[in-house]
Coordinates of N, CA and C in Angstrom, one line a residue:
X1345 N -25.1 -33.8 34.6 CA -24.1 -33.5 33.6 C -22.7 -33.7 34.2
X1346 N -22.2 -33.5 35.7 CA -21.3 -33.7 36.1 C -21.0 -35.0 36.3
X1347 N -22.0 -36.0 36.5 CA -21.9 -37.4 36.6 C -21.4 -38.1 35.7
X1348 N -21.8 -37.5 34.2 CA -21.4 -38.3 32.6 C -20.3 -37.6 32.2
X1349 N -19.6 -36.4 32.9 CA -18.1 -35.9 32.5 C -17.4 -36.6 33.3
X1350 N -17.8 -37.2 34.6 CA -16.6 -37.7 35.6 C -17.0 -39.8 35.1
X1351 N -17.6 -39.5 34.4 CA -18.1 -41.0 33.9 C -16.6 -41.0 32.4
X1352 N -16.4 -40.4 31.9 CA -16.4 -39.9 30.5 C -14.8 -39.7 31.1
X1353 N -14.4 -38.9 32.1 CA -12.9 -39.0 31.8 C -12.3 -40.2 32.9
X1354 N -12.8 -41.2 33.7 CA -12.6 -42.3 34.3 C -12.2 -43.2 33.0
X1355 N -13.5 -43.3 32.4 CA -13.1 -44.4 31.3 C -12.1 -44.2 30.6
X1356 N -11.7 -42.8 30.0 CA -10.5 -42.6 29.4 C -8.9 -42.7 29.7
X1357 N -9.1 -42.5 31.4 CA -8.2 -42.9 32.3 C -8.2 -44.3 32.7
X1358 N -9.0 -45.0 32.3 CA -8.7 -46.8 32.6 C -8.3 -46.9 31.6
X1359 N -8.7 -46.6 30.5 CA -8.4 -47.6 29.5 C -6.4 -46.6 29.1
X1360 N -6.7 -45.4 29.6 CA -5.0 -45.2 29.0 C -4.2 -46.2 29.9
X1361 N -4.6 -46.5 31.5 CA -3.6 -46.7 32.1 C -3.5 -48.5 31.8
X1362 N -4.6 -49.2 31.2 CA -5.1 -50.2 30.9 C -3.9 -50.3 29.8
X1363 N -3.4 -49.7 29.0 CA -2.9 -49.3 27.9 C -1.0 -49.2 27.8
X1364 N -0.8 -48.6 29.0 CA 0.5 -48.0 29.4 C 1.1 -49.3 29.9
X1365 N 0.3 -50.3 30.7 CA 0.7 -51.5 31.5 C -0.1 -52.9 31.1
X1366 N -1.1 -52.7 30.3 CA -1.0 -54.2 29.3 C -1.1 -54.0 28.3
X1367 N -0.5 -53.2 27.7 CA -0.6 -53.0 25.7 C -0.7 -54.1 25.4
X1368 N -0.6 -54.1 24.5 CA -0.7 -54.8 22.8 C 0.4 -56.2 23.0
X1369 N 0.4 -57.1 23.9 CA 1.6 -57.6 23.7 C 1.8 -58.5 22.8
X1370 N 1.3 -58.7 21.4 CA 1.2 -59.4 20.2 C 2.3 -58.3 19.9
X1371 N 1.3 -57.4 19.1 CA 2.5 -56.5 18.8 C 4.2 -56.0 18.8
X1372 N 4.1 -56.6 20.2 CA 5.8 -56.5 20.9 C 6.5 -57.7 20.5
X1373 N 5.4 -58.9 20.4 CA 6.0 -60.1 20.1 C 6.7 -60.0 18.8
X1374 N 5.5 -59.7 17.9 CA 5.7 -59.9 16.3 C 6.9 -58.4 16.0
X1375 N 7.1 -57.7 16.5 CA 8.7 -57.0 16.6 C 9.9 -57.5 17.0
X1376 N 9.3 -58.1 17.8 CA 10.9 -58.5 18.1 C 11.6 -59.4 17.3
X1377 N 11.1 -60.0 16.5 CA 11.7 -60.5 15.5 C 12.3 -59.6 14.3
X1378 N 11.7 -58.7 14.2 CA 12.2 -57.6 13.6 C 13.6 -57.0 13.9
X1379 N 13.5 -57.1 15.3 CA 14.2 -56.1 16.7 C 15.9 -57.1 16.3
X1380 N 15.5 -58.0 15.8 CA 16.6 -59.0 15.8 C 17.6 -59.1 14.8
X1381 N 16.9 -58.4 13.7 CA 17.1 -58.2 12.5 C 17.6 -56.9 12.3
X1382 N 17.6 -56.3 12.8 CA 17.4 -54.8 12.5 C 19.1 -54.4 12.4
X1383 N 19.8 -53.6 11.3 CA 21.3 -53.4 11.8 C 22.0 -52.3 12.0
X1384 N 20.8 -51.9 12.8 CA 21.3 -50.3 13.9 C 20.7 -49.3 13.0
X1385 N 20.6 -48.7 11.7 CA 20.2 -48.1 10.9 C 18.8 -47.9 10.1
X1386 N 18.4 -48.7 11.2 CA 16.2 -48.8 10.5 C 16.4 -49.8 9.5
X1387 N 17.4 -50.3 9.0 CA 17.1 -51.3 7.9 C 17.2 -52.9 8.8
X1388 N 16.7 -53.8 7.4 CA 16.1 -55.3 8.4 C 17.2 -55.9 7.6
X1389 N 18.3 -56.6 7.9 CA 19.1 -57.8 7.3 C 18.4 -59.0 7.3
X1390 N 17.6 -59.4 6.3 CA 17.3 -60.6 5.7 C 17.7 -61.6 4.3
X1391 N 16.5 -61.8 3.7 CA 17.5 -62.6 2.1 C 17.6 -61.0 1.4
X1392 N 17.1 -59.9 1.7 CA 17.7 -58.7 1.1 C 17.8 -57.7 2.0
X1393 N 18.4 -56.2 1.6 CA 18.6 -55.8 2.7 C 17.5 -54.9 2.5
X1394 N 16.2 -54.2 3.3 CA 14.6 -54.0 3.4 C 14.9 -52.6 4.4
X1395 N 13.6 -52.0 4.2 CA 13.6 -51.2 5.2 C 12.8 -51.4 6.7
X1396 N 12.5 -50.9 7.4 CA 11.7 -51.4 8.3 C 10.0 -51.7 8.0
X1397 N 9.4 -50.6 7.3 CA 8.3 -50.4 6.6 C 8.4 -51.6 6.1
X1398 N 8.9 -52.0 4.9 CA 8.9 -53.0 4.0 C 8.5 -54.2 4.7
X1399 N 10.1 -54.4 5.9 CA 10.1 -55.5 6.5 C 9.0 -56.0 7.0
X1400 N 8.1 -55.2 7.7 CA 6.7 -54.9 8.5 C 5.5 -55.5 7.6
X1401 N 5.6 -55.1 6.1 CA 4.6 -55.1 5.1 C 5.0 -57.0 5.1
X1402 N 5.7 -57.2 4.2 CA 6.4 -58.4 4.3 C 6.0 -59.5 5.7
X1403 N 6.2 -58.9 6.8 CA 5.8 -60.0 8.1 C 4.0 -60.0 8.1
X1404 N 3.5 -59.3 7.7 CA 1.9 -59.6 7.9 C 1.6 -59.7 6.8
X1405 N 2.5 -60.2 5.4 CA 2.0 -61.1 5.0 C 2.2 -62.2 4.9
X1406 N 3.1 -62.3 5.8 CA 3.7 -64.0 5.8 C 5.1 -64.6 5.1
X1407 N 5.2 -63.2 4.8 CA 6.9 -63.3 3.9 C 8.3 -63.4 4.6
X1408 N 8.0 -63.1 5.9 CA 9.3 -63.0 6.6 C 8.6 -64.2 7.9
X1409 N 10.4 -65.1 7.3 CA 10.5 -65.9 8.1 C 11.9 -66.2 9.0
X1410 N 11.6 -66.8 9.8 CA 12.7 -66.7 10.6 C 13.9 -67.0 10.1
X1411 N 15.1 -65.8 10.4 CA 16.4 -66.2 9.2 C 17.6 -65.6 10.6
X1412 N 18.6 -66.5 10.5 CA 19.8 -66.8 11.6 C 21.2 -66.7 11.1
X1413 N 21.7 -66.1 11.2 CA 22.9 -65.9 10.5 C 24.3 -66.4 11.4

């Protein structure tokens, strides 16, 4: 019993620390495009002005594309 509790919180401790120091780096990618857009107030300046949610809805469907002002 003590073997599968110290089994059981090792794994949960790799994978947080797995987690803390190689997240998700898609994730960071496909924000920062956001991160770029964004004009200090949660909202996204694009061809309208969006909220972040929206903006977010919008990029994974393919609707937001790269815009440079």
């Amino acid at each position: 019993m003590f073997t599968s509790a110290l089994k059981f919180t090792g794994k949960i401790f790799l994978e947080s620390v797995d987690e803390v120091f190689f997240g998700n780096t898609k994730d960071k990618k496909t924000n920062s495009q956001l991160d770029q857009l964004n004009d200090g107030f949660g909202n996204i300046i694009a061809d309208n002005d969006m909220t972040w949610q929206e903006a977010e809805t919008a990029q994974s469907l393919g609707e937001m594309y790269d815009t440079y002002y």
